[in-house]
Coordinates of C-alpha atoms in Angstrom, one line a residue:
M20 CA 77.5 33.4 5.0
K21 CA 75.6 35.9 3.0
T22 CA 73.1 33.3 2.1
F23 CA 72.7 32.3 5.7
F24 CA 71.8 35.8 6.8
T25 CA 69.2 36.4 4.1
R26 CA 66.2 38.6 5.0
Q27 CA 63.9 35.7 4.2
N28 CA 65.7 33.4 6.6
L29 CA 65.7 35.9 9.4
C30 CA 62.1 36.9 9.0
S31 CA 60.7 33.4 8.3
A32 CA 62.4 31.5 11.2
K33 CA 60.4 28.7 12.7
F34 CA 60.9 29.9 16.3
V35 CA 59.3 32.9 18.0
W36 CA 61.6 35.9 18.4
P37 CA 61.3 38.1 21.5
A38 CA 59.3 41.2 20.6
S39 CA 62.2 43.6 21.2
V40 CA 64.5 41.5 19.0
A41 CA 61.9 41.1 16.3
A42 CA 61.4 44.8 16.2
A43 CA 65.2 45.3 15.8
I44 CA 65.7 42.8 12.9
P45 CA 64.5 45.1 10.0
V46 CA 66.8 47.9 11.3
A47 CA 69.7 45.5 11.5
W48 CA 69.1 44.2 8.0
L49 CA 69.1 47.7 6.5
M50 CA 72.4 48.5 8.3
L51 CA 74.0 45.3 6.9
E52 CA 73.0 46.2 3.4
Y53 CA 74.1 49.8 3.7
F54 CA 77.4 49.4 5.6
G55 CA 78.4 46.0 4.5
L56 CA 78.8 42.8 6.3
L57 CA 82.0 43.7 8.1
I58 CA 80.8 46.9 9.6
G59 CA 77.4 45.4 10.2
F60 CA 78.9 42.8 12.5
V61 CA 80.2 45.6 14.7
V62 CA 77.4 48.2 14.6
V63 CA 74.4 46.0 14.5
P64 CA 75.2 44.1 17.8
A65 CA 75.9 47.4 19.5
A66 CA 72.7 48.9 18.3
V67 CA 70.7 45.9 19.3
A68 CA 72.3 45.8 22.7
A69 CA 71.6 49.5 23.2
Y70 CA 68.0 49.0 22.2
L71 CA 67.5 46.1 24.5
A72 CA 69.2 47.9 27.4
C73 CA 66.8 50.8 26.8
R74 CA 63.8 48.5 26.7
F75 CA 65.0 46.8 29.9
Y76 CA 65.5 50.1 31.6
V77 CA 62.1 51.3 30.7
H78 CA 60.6 48.0 31.9
R79 CA 62.5 48.2 35.2
L80 CA 61.4 51.9 35.6
E81 CA 57.8 50.9 35.1
Q82 CA 58.2 48.2 37.7
K83 CA 59.8 50.6 40.2
T84 CA 57.0 53.1 39.6
L85 CA 54.4 50.5 40.3
E86 CA 56.3 49.4 43.4
I87 CA 56.6 53.0 44.6
S88 CA 52.9 53.5 44.0
E89 CA 52.0 50.3 45.9
A90 CA 54.4 51.2 48.7
S91 CA 52.8 54.7 48.9
R92 CA 49.3 53.1 48.9
I93 CA 50.4 50.7 51.7
H94 CA 51.9 53.5 53.6
L95 CA 48.8 55.6 53.4
A96 CA 46.6 52.6 54.3
T97 CA 48.8 51.8 57.3
V98 CA 48.6 55.4 58.4
E99 CA 44.8 55.3 58.0
A100 CA 44.5 52.1 59.9
L101 CA 46.7 53.3 62.8
A102 CA 44.9 56.7 62.8
S103 CA 41.5 54.9 63.1
A104 CA 42.9 52.8 65.9
I105 CA 44.0 56.0 67.7
D106 CA 40.6 57.6 67.1
A107 CA 38.9 54.5 68.5
R108 CA 40.3 55.5 72.0
D109 CA 38.2 58.6 71.6
G110 CA 35.0 56.7 71.0
V111 CA 35.2 57.5 67.2
G112 CA 34.1 54.7 64.8
V113 CA 35.5 53.6 61.5
G114 CA 35.7 56.2 58.8
H115 CA 36.3 59.4 60.7
V116 CA 39.8 60.1 59.5
R117 CA 39.0 59.0 55.9
R118 CA 35.9 61.2 55.7
T119 CA 37.9 64.1 57.2
Q120 CA 40.5 63.5 54.5
I121 CA 37.9 63.6 51.8
Y122 CA 36.5 66.9 53.1
S123 CA 39.9 68.4 53.5
V124 CA 41.3 67.4 50.1
G125 CA 38.0 68.4 48.4
I126 CA 38.2 71.9 49.9
G127 CA 41.9 72.2 49.0
K128 CA 41.3 71.2 45.4
S129 CA 38.3 73.6 45.1
L130 CA 40.7 76.4 46.2
G131 CA 43.3 75.3 43.7
L132 CA 46.0 74.5 46.2
D133 CA 49.3 73.1 44.9
E134 CA 50.1 69.4 45.2
S135 CA 52.4 70.0 48.2
E136 CA 49.5 71.5 50.2
I137 CA 47.1 68.8 49.0
D138 CA 49.5 66.2 50.2
A139 CA 49.8 68.0 53.6
L140 CA 46.0 67.9 53.9
R141 CA 45.8 64.2 52.8
T142 CA 48.4 63.1 55.4
G143 CA 47.4 65.7 58.1
A144 CA 43.8 64.6 58.0
L145 CA 44.8 61.0 58.8
L146 CA 47.2 62.0 61.6
H147 CA 45.5 65.1 63.1
D148 CA 44.6 63.4 66.4
I149 CA 47.7 61.2 66.9
G150 CA 48.6 63.3 69.9
K151 CA 45.6 61.9 71.8
L152 CA 47.9 59.1 72.8
A153 CA 49.0 61.4 75.5
V154 CA 45.4 62.0 76.8
P155 CA 44.1 59.6 79.5
D156 CA 41.3 57.3 78.5
H157 CA 39.0 58.4 81.3
I158 CA 39.1 61.9 79.9
L159 CA 38.6 60.8 76.2
N160 CA 35.6 58.6 77.2
K161 CA 34.0 60.8 79.8
V162 CA 30.3 60.9 79.4
G163 CA 29.7 64.2 81.2
A164 CA 31.2 67.6 80.7
L165 CA 34.9 67.9 81.2
T166 CA 36.3 69.9 84.1
P167 CA 38.6 72.9 83.3
A168 CA 41.6 70.8 84.3
E169 CA 40.5 67.9 82.1
L170 CA 39.8 70.3 79.2
E171 CA 43.4 71.7 79.5
K172 CA 44.7 68.2 79.4
T173 CA 43.0 67.4 76.1
K174 CA 44.6 70.5 74.5
I175 CA 48.1 69.0 74.7
H176 CA 47.3 66.6 71.9
V177 CA 48.1 69.1 69.2
L178 CA 51.5 69.8 70.6
V179 CA 52.2 66.1 71.2
G180 CA 51.0 65.2 67.7
A181 CA 53.3 67.9 66.1
S182 CA 56.2 66.6 68.1
I183 CA 55.7 63.1 66.9
L184 CA 55.3 64.1 63.3
E185 CA 58.4 66.3 63.4
K186 CA 60.5 63.1 63.7
V187 CA 59.2 61.9 60.4
G188 CA 60.6 64.7 58.3
F189 CA 57.7 65.3 55.9
Q190 CA 58.5 67.3 52.8
T191 CA 55.1 68.9 52.9
P192 CA 53.6 71.2 55.7
V193 CA 52.0 68.3 57.6
V194 CA 53.3 69.4 61.0
P195 CA 51.8 72.9 61.0
T196 CA 48.5 71.5 59.6
V197 CA 48.2 69.2 62.6
K198 CA 49.6 71.6 65.2
Y199 CA 47.3 74.5 64.5
H200 CA 44.0 72.7 63.5
H201 CA 42.4 73.8 66.8
E202 CA 43.2 77.5 66.4
R203 CA 40.1 79.7 65.9
W204 CA 39.5 82.4 63.4
D205 CA 38.8 84.9 66.2
G206 CA 42.1 84.1 68.0
T207 CA 40.6 82.2 71.0
G208 CA 41.9 78.7 70.0
Y209 CA 45.0 76.8 71.0
P210 CA 47.9 76.2 71.2
E211 CA 49.2 79.7 70.3
R212 CA 45.9 81.7 69.9
L213 CA 46.6 82.5 66.3
A214 CA 43.9 84.5 64.5
G215 CA 42.6 84.9 60.9
E216 CA 45.1 84.4 58.1
H217 CA 48.0 83.9 60.6
I218 CA 46.6 80.4 61.0
P219 CA 48.1 78.2 58.2
L220 CA 45.6 77.7 55.4
T221 CA 45.8 73.9 55.6
A222 CA 45.2 74.0 59.3
R223 CA 42.1 76.1 58.8
I224 CA 40.8 73.7 56.2
L225 CA 41.4 70.7 58.4
S226 CA 39.7 72.5 61.3
V227 CA 36.3 72.9 59.5
A228 CA 36.5 69.4 57.9
D229 CA 37.3 67.7 61.2
A230 CA 34.5 69.7 63.0
F231 CA 31.8 68.8 60.5
D232 CA 32.6 65.1 60.5
T233 CA 32.8 65.1 64.3
L234 CA 29.4 66.6 64.5
R235 CA 27.9 64.0 62.2
G236 CA 29.2 61.1 64.3
A237 CA 28.2 59.9 67.7
R238 CA 30.5 60.5 70.7
P239 CA 30.5 59.2 74.3
N240 CA 28.9 62.4 75.5
R241 CA 26.3 63.0 72.8
P242 CA 24.5 61.4 69.9
A243 CA 25.2 62.1 66.2
L244 CA 23.8 65.2 64.7
S245 CA 21.7 65.2 61.5
R246 CA 23.2 66.7 58.3
E247 CA 21.1 69.8 58.5
R248 CA 21.8 70.4 62.2
A249 CA 25.6 69.9 61.6
R250 CA 25.4 72.5 58.7
Q251 CA 23.7 75.0 61.1
V252 CA 26.3 74.5 63.7
I253 CA 29.2 75.0 61.3
Q254 CA 27.5 78.1 59.8
S255 CA 26.9 79.6 63.3
E256 CA 30.6 79.5 63.9
C257 CA 31.6 81.4 60.8
G258 CA 33.9 84.3 61.7
R259 CA 34.4 83.0 65.2
R260 CA 35.8 79.5 65.0
F261 CA 36.1 79.0 61.2
D262 CA 37.3 80.9 58.2
P263 CA 34.0 82.0 56.5
V264 CA 35.4 81.4 53.0
L265 CA 36.3 77.8 53.9
V266 CA 32.8 77.1 55.4
D267 CA 31.3 78.4 52.2
V268 CA 33.5 76.2 50.1
L269 CA 32.7 73.1 52.2
L270 CA 28.9 73.6 52.1
R271 CA 28.8 74.4 48.4
N272 CA 30.7 71.2 47.6
L273 CA 29.1 69.1 50.4
T274 CA 26.8 67.0 48.1
A275 CA 29.7 66.0 45.8
L276 CA 32.0 65.2 48.8
E277 CA 29.3 63.1 50.5
A278 CA 28.8 61.2 47.2
E279 CA 32.5 60.4 47.3
I280 CA 32.1 59.3 50.9
D281 CA 29.1 57.1 50.0
A282 CA 31.0 55.5 47.1
E283 CA 33.7 54.3 49.6
G284 CA 31.1 52.8 51.9
L285 CA 31.8 55.4 54.6
S286 CA 28.4 57.1 54.8
Y287 CA 27.0 58.1 58.1
T288 CA 24.0 55.8 57.7
D289 CA 26.4 52.9 57.4
A290 CA 28.4 54.1 60.4
L291 CA 25.3 54.2 62.6
A292 CA 24.0 50.8 61.4
P293 CA 25.4 47.5 62.7
S294 CA 28.7 47.0 60.9
A295 CA 29.3 44.2 58.5
L296 CA 32.7 43.9 60.2
E297 CA 31.2 43.2 63.7
G298 CA 33.3 40.7 65.6
K299 CA 37.0 40.2 66.0
E300 CA 37.7 41.4 62.5
N301 CA 36.6 44.9 63.3
Y302 CA 39.7 46.1 65.1
V303 CA 38.2 49.6 65.7
D304 CA 35.2 48.2 67.5
Q305 CA 37.5 45.9 69.5
I306 CA 39.7 48.8 70.5
K307 CA 36.6 50.9 71.4
L308 CA 35.2 48.0 73.5
A309 CA 38.5 47.6 75.3
N310 CA 38.8 51.3 76.0
R311 CA 35.2 51.4 77.2
E312 CA 36.0 48.5 79.5
V313 CA 39.0 50.3 80.9
F314 CA 37.0 53.5 81.3
S315 CA 34.0 51.7 82.9
L316 CA 36.3 50.0 85.4
Y317 CA 37.9 53.3 86.2
E318 CA 34.5 54.9 86.7
L319 CA 33.4 51.9 88.8
A320 CA 36.4 52.2 91.2
R321 CA 35.9 56.0 91.4
E322 CA 32.1 55.7 92.1
F323 CA 32.6 52.9 94.6
S324 CA 35.0 55.0 96.5
S325 CA 32.4 57.7 96.9
S326 CA 29.5 55.4 97.7
E327 CA 27.9 55.9 101.1
S328 CA 26.0 52.7 101.4
I329 CA 26.0 49.1 100.1
G330 CA 22.7 49.8 98.3
E331 CA 24.2 52.7 96.4
A332 CA 27.3 50.6 95.6
F333 CA 25.1 47.7 94.3
D334 CA 23.2 50.1 92.0
I335 CA 26.5 51.2 90.5
F336 CA 27.6 47.6 90.2
A337 CA 24.5 46.4 88.5
K338 CA 24.6 49.4 86.1
K339 CA 28.2 48.6 85.1
V340 CA 27.6 44.9 84.7
R341 CA 24.6 45.6 82.4
E342 CA 26.9 47.6 80.1
F343 CA 28.8 44.4 79.2
V344 CA 26.9 41.4 80.4
P345 CA 23.2 40.9 79.6
F346 CA 20.9 39.9 82.5
D347 CA 17.3 40.2 83.6
T348 CA 17.8 39.8 87.3
C349 CA 20.8 40.6 89.4
S350 CA 21.0 39.7 93.1
L351 CA 23.6 40.6 95.8
Y352 CA 23.8 37.9 98.5
L353 CA 25.6 38.9 101.7
L354 CA 26.8 36.4 104.3
D355 CA 25.3 36.6 107.8
S356 CA 27.4 36.7 110.9
T357 CA 27.3 32.9 111.2
K358 CA 28.8 32.5 107.7
R359 CA 26.4 29.6 107.2
S360 CA 23.8 31.4 105.1
A361 CA 23.4 34.4 102.9
A362 CA 20.5 36.8 102.2
A363 CA 19.6 38.5 99.0
A364 CA 20.1 42.0 100.4
Y365 CA 19.8 43.8 97.1
V366 CA 18.0 42.7 93.9
T367 CA 17.3 44.6 90.7
G368 CA 15.4 43.6 87.6
E369 CA 12.7 41.0 87.0
N370 CA 11.1 39.4 90.1
A371 CA 13.1 41.7 92.4
E372 CA 10.3 41.8 95.0
L373 CA 10.1 38.0 95.2
L374 CA 13.9 37.5 95.5
R375 CA 14.7 40.3 97.8
G376 CA 15.4 39.0 101.3
R377 CA 15.5 35.3 100.4
S378 CA 18.1 33.3 102.2
V379 CA 20.3 30.5 100.8
N380 CA 22.4 28.2 102.9
V381 CA 26.0 27.8 102.0
G382 CA 26.3 24.8 99.7
Q383 CA 22.6 24.9 98.8
G384 CA 21.6 25.6 95.1
A385 CA 23.9 27.1 92.5
T386 CA 24.5 30.3 94.5
G387 CA 25.2 28.3 97.6
F388 CA 27.7 26.2 95.7
A389 CA 29.5 29.3 94.6
L390 CA 29.6 30.4 98.3
K391 CA 30.9 27.0 99.4
T392 CA 33.6 26.4 96.8
L393 CA 34.6 30.0 96.2
E394 CA 34.4 29.2 92.5
K395 CA 32.3 30.9 89.8
V396 CA 29.2 29.0 88.6
R397 CA 28.0 29.4 85.1
N398 CA 25.3 28.1 82.7
V399 CA 23.8 25.7 85.2
E400 CA 20.1 25.1 85.7
P401 CA 18.7 28.3 87.3
D402 CA 16.0 26.2 89.0
L403 CA 18.7 24.8 91.4
D404 CA 18.4 28.2 93.2
F405 CA 14.7 27.9 93.6
A406 CA 14.3 24.3 94.7
Y407 CA 14.0 25.3 98.4
S408 CA 12.3 28.6 98.1
Q409 CA 10.5 30.8 95.5
V410 CA 9.4 27.6 93.7
E411 CA 7.1 29.8 91.7
L412 CA 10.2 31.0 89.8
S413 CA 11.1 27.5 88.5
G414 CA 11.2 27.3 84.8
I415 CA 11.3 31.0 84.2
Y416 CA 15.0 31.7 83.7
S417 CA 17.1 30.0 80.9
T418 CA 20.6 30.4 82.4
M419 CA 22.5 32.0 85.2
A420 CA 25.9 32.7 86.6
S421 CA 27.1 33.3 90.2
M422 CA 30.3 34.9 91.3
P423 CA 31.7 34.7 94.9
L424 CA 32.7 38.1 96.3
I425 CA 36.1 37.9 97.9
N426 CA 37.8 41.0 99.1
D427 CA 41.5 41.8 99.0
D428 CA 42.0 40.3 102.4
G429 CA 40.7 36.9 101.1
Q430 CA 37.5 37.1 103.1
L431 CA 34.2 35.9 101.5
I432 CA 31.6 38.6 101.7
G433 CA 28.8 37.0 99.6
A434 CA 28.0 36.4 96.0
V435 CA 26.6 38.1 93.0
T436 CA 24.2 36.1 90.9
I437 CA 22.7 37.1 87.5
Y438 CA 19.8 35.4 85.7
S439 CA 18.7 35.6 82.1
L440 CA 15.2 34.9 80.7
D441 CA 16.2 34.1 77.2
L442 CA 20.0 33.9 76.8
D443 CA 21.2 30.4 75.9
K444 CA 24.4 30.7 77.9
Y445 CA 27.0 33.1 79.2
G446 CA 30.2 33.2 77.1
D447 CA 33.8 33.3 78.3
E448 CA 33.9 37.1 77.7
H449 CA 30.8 37.6 79.8
I450 CA 32.2 35.7 82.7
R451 CA 35.6 37.4 82.4
L452 CA 33.9 40.8 82.6
L453 CA 31.6 39.8 85.4
E454 CA 34.6 38.4 87.3
T455 CA 36.6 41.6 86.8
I456 CA 33.8 43.9 87.9
S457 CA 32.9 41.6 90.9
H458 CA 36.5 41.7 92.1
I459 CA 36.4 45.5 92.2
A460 CA 33.0 45.4 93.8
A461 CA 34.0 42.8 96.5
D462 CA 36.6 45.1 98.1
A463 CA 34.3 48.1 98.0
I464 CA 31.3 46.2 99.4
G465 CA 33.4 44.6 102.1
K466 CA 34.6 48.1 103.2
L467 CA 31.0 49.4 103.2
C468 CA 29.9 46.4 105.3
R469 CA 32.6 47.1 107.9
H470 CA 31.6 50.8 107.7
D471 CA 27.9 50.0 108.2
E472 CA 28.8 47.7 111.1
A473 CA 30.9 50.3 112.8
K474 CA 28.3 52.9 112.1
T475 CA 25.6 50.7 113.6
H476 CA 27.8 50.2 116.7
A477 CA 28.4 54.0 116.9
M478 CA 24.7 54.8 116.5
T479 CA 23.1 52.0 118.6
D480 CA 22.8 51.4 122.3
P481 CA 24.4 48.0 122.9
M482 CA 22.2 47.2 125.9
T483 CA 18.7 47.8 124.4
G484 CA 19.5 47.6 120.7
L485 CA 17.7 51.0 120.3
P486 CA 19.4 54.0 118.7
N487 CA 21.6 56.0 121.0
A488 CA 21.9 59.7 121.8
R489 CA 24.1 60.4 118.8
S490 CA 21.6 58.8 116.5
L491 CA 18.8 60.7 118.2
Q492 CA 20.6 64.0 117.5
A493 CA 20.9 63.1 113.8
Q494 CA 17.2 62.0 113.6
F495 CA 16.2 65.3 115.3
D496 CA 18.0 67.3 112.6
K497 CA 16.2 65.4 109.9
E498 CA 12.8 66.0 111.6
V499 CA 13.6 69.7 111.9
A500 CA 14.5 69.9 108.2
R501 CA 11.4 68.0 107.2
A502 CA 9.1 70.1 109.4
S503 CA 10.7 73.3 108.0
R504 CA 10.2 72.3 104.4
G505 CA 6.6 71.2 104.9
G506 CA 5.5 73.8 107.5
T507 CA 4.6 70.9 109.9
S508 CA 5.3 70.2 113.5
F509 CA 6.5 67.2 115.6
Q510 CA 6.6 66.2 119.2
L511 CA 9.4 65.1 121.4
L512 CA 8.6 62.8 124.3
M513 CA 10.9 62.4 127.3
L514 CA 10.3 59.1 129.2
D515 CA 11.8 58.4 132.6
L516 CA 11.3 55.0 134.4
D517 CA 9.9 55.2 137.9
G518 CA 11.2 52.6 140.4
F519 CA 14.2 51.5 138.3
K520 CA 16.7 52.1 141.1
T521 CA 14.6 49.9 143.4
V522 CA 14.7 47.1 140.8
N523 CA 18.6 47.4 140.6
D524 CA 18.9 47.4 144.4
T525 CA 16.5 44.5 144.9
F526 CA 17.3 42.2 142.0
G527 CA 20.8 43.4 140.8
H528 CA 22.1 45.3 137.8
K529 CA 21.8 42.3 135.5
M530 CA 18.1 42.2 136.0
G531 CA 18.0 46.0 135.7
D532 CA 19.7 45.8 132.3
E533 CA 17.2 43.2 131.3
I534 CA 14.2 45.3 132.3
L535 CA 15.6 48.3 130.4
K536 CA 15.7 46.2 127.3
E537 CA 12.2 44.8 127.8
I538 CA 10.7 48.2 128.6
G539 CA 12.3 49.6 125.5
G540 CA 10.4 47.0 123.5
V541 CA 7.1 47.7 125.3
I542 CA 7.4 51.5 124.5
L543 CA 8.4 50.8 120.9
G544 CA 5.3 48.6 120.5
Q545 CA 3.0 51.6 121.2
L546 CA 4.6 53.8 118.5
R547 CA 3.9 54.0 114.8
D548 CA 6.4 52.5 112.3
Y549 CA 7.8 55.9 111.4
D550 CA 8.1 57.2 115.0
F551 CA 11.6 57.1 116.4
L552 CA 12.6 55.8 119.9
A553 CA 16.1 56.1 121.4
R554 CA 17.7 55.4 124.7
Y555 CA 18.9 58.8 125.9
G556 CA 20.9 57.6 128.9
G557 CA 20.4 55.8 132.2
D558 CA 16.7 55.0 132.6
E559 CA 15.6 57.7 130.2
F560 CA 14.2 57.3 126.7
V561 CA 13.3 59.9 124.0
A562 CA 10.7 59.5 121.3
L563 CA 10.2 61.7 118.2
I564 CA 6.7 61.8 116.9
P565 CA 6.5 63.3 113.4
D566 CA 3.4 65.3 112.1
A567 CA 1.9 65.6 115.5
E568 CA 0.4 68.4 117.7
P569 CA 0.3 68.4 121.5
D570 CA -3.2 67.0 121.6
D571 CA -2.1 64.1 119.4
V572 CA 0.2 62.6 122.0
V573 CA -2.0 62.8 125.0
E574 CA -3.6 59.4 124.3
L575 CA -0.2 58.0 123.3
C576 CA 1.2 58.9 126.6
E577 CA -1.6 57.3 128.4
R578 CA -1.2 54.1 126.4
I579 CA 2.5 54.0 127.1
E580 CA 2.0 54.5 130.9
R581 CA -0.6 51.8 130.9
A582 CA 1.5 49.3 128.9
V583 CA 4.6 49.9 131.1
A584 CA 2.5 49.6 134.3
E585 CA 1.1 46.2 133.1
F586 CA 4.4 44.8 132.3
S587 CA 6.3 42.6 134.8
L588 CA 9.5 40.6 134.5
P589 CA 9.7 37.3 136.3
T590 CA 12.9 37.2 138.5
G591 CA 12.4 33.7 139.9
G592 CA 10.9 32.3 143.1
G593 CA 7.5 33.7 142.2
R594 CA 8.8 37.3 142.3
Y595 CA 8.4 40.0 139.6
A596 CA 10.2 43.2 138.7
K597 CA 8.0 46.1 137.8
V598 CA 8.6 49.8 137.0
G599 CA 6.5 52.8 136.0
V600 CA 7.1 55.6 133.6
S601 CA 6.8 59.3 133.6
L602 CA 6.4 61.3 130.4
G603 CA 6.8 64.9 129.2
A604 CA 6.2 66.3 125.8
S605 CA 7.5 69.4 123.9
G606 CA 6.5 70.6 120.4
Y607 CA 8.5 72.0 117.5
P608 CA 8.8 74.9 117.1
E609 CA 6.6 76.4 119.8
D610 CA 8.6 74.9 122.7
G611 CA 12.0 75.2 121.1
E612 CA 13.9 75.1 117.8
T613 CA 17.0 73.3 119.0
F614 CA 17.4 69.8 120.4
D615 CA 18.6 71.1 123.8
Q616 CA 15.7 73.6 124.1
M617 CA 13.1 70.8 123.3
I618 CA 14.8 68.4 125.7
V619 CA 14.6 71.0 128.5
A620 CA 11.0 71.8 127.8
A621 CA 10.0 68.1 127.7
D622 CA 12.0 67.4 130.9
R623 CA 10.2 70.2 132.6
A624 CA 6.8 68.9 131.5
M625 CA 7.8 65.4 132.7
Y626 CA 8.9 66.8 136.1
N627 CA 5.6 68.7 136.4
R628 CA 3.7 65.6 135.5
K629 CA 5.7 63.7 138.1
Q630 CA 4.9 66.3 140.8
I631 CA 1.2 66.2 139.9
R632 CA 1.2 62.4 140.1
K633 CA 3.0 62.5 143.5
Q634 CA 0.4 65.0 144.8
L635 CA -2.4 62.8 143.5
A636 CA -0.8 59.8 145.2
R637 CA -0.4 61.7 148.5
L638 CA -4.0 62.9 148.4
Q639 CA -5.1 59.3 147.7
R640 CA -3.0 58.1 150.6
E641 CA -4.4 60.8 152.9
E642 CA -7.9 60.0 151.7
S643 CA -7.3 56.4 152.5
V644 CA -6.1 57.3 156.0
V645 CA -9.2 59.4 156.6
N646 CA -11.4 56.7 155.3
D647 CA -9.7 54.1 157.6
T648 CA -10.0 56.5 160.6
F649 CA -13.7 57.0 159.8
I650 CA -14.2 53.2 159.6
V651 CA -12.5 52.8 163.0
E652 CA -14.7 55.4 164.5
L653 CA -17.8 53.8 163.1
D654 CA -16.6 50.5 164.5
E655 CA -15.9 52.0 167.9
R656 CA -19.4 53.6 167.9
H657 CA -20.9 50.3 167.0
V658 CA -19.1 48.6 169.9
I659 CA -20.3 51.3 172.3
A660 CA -23.8 51.0 171.0
A661 CA -23.7 47.3 171.3
S662 CA -22.6 47.5 175.0
A663 CA -25.4 49.8 175.8

């Protein structure tokens, strides 16, 4: 036995011993020689077992330490990723929370804070805006200034964030760091209006770090600021918003902290440049895009609801479409009353003047096909739309898409067609967005169409097709406002048909209605394009003549009288209906400043003109009678003379 356990045999074995066992062999051999074989067989195995157990424990401890470190790293990476996703709702790009963390921790270390406070800064910086989950997207992404009510709504994010984090049970002061990072040094912040050193130090550090990084990045309502400009803003807020000591620490260490940021690939230059992660892999950009879409649709619906005309609604529509879908020309086609054709009522972009007003038959061309089938058309040959008109546009556009506009009642209103000069094709995402925006637009445009139709009926005389008295009053107010601004004048003409009752009595009311309509057209033909003619009531018309003095309308009145006198309406059987017209004019402001005053003045002038015309007619008749009597007398004398 003794020979078997010789030192030479143990140390020169042909197999490889485990390192821990090999290290224990010399110790075991010494114990055997010192205590003897019998005791050695008891002590040596126990010592070896204890040694091996210790080594195993140390190894397991190292593994657990590594696992804990990795779990901690994964935990922080998860928190950072989720925090970046939350910030994306606020229009903040990749890196904001990480850069804020670097600034915060850097300031904390410069101040010699203990590890607990450093950990609070490290975690608080990542989660400082988690409470923005409770703030609506349309407020977070609003381009303009927030209203007082909207501003108050944003302030709840610190309280909500603190409430969320309280559930975690952090061992470090993370909750107060997040809760009070919008308090101000001068005591005017929120949520509790703490001031000075009553604000937790970690919250004060996070406040200045967050503010500086926010200034350096772009937001929906402003572009990114330069490094120097951001420094100036931070310095200007010393003693008011920020702790002056902390501002000094940040700015003194700014170069070193920015170097750390650059080393991690989070520099502001990189943030402003196209990201290498563009596409579906960049979850922050995808979230930002999704929230921008939600906000744009919200804005679209809100702006449509306040639109006063189809033209205004189309401008909003085209602007929103362009945010997501590239196009060079966008046309809104509206169906006519027959539902057999549609006209390009509104066009924006390239060749707008050529396309505006063009008509397409339902089923004709790509747009006509969309109108006929009520299905979207995409990436077809654009020249199909120009085969029957605007042939000069053939070969210009590379692709197109057309979307039928169907309102919530299922009625077809028209179609929206977009054309591109250089895009190869419109992708699925383009079409989805165009379809979504078009659906919102369809209902709004349909309501505006009905509103315009009702407004037209309310402001138009159904018999003559001219504006009615209500429209006349509205136009008069516009002319008064224009004349007041420019210090100019305008004339109001009152026109009353002569002999209209005779036409009604002789030929019937139907013919009287017809002559009213025709005479309205005759009068309108003597006016300028920007003059205004309305049927005032019965057989009376009123015209507004802008930028005119009394002498300017004398010749116009004569032309109208002559044109009406020369007009005759065939009634059948070789008979004709004819009327005359009497006119009176009044000027603004010398004859009146209100509509009623000017109507009365013009009516009085017209009455005087009628009286003068009647007197002239009577004199002419009397002169004719005198002449006839004189001729008779001459004839009688001639007869007498002949008899003699």
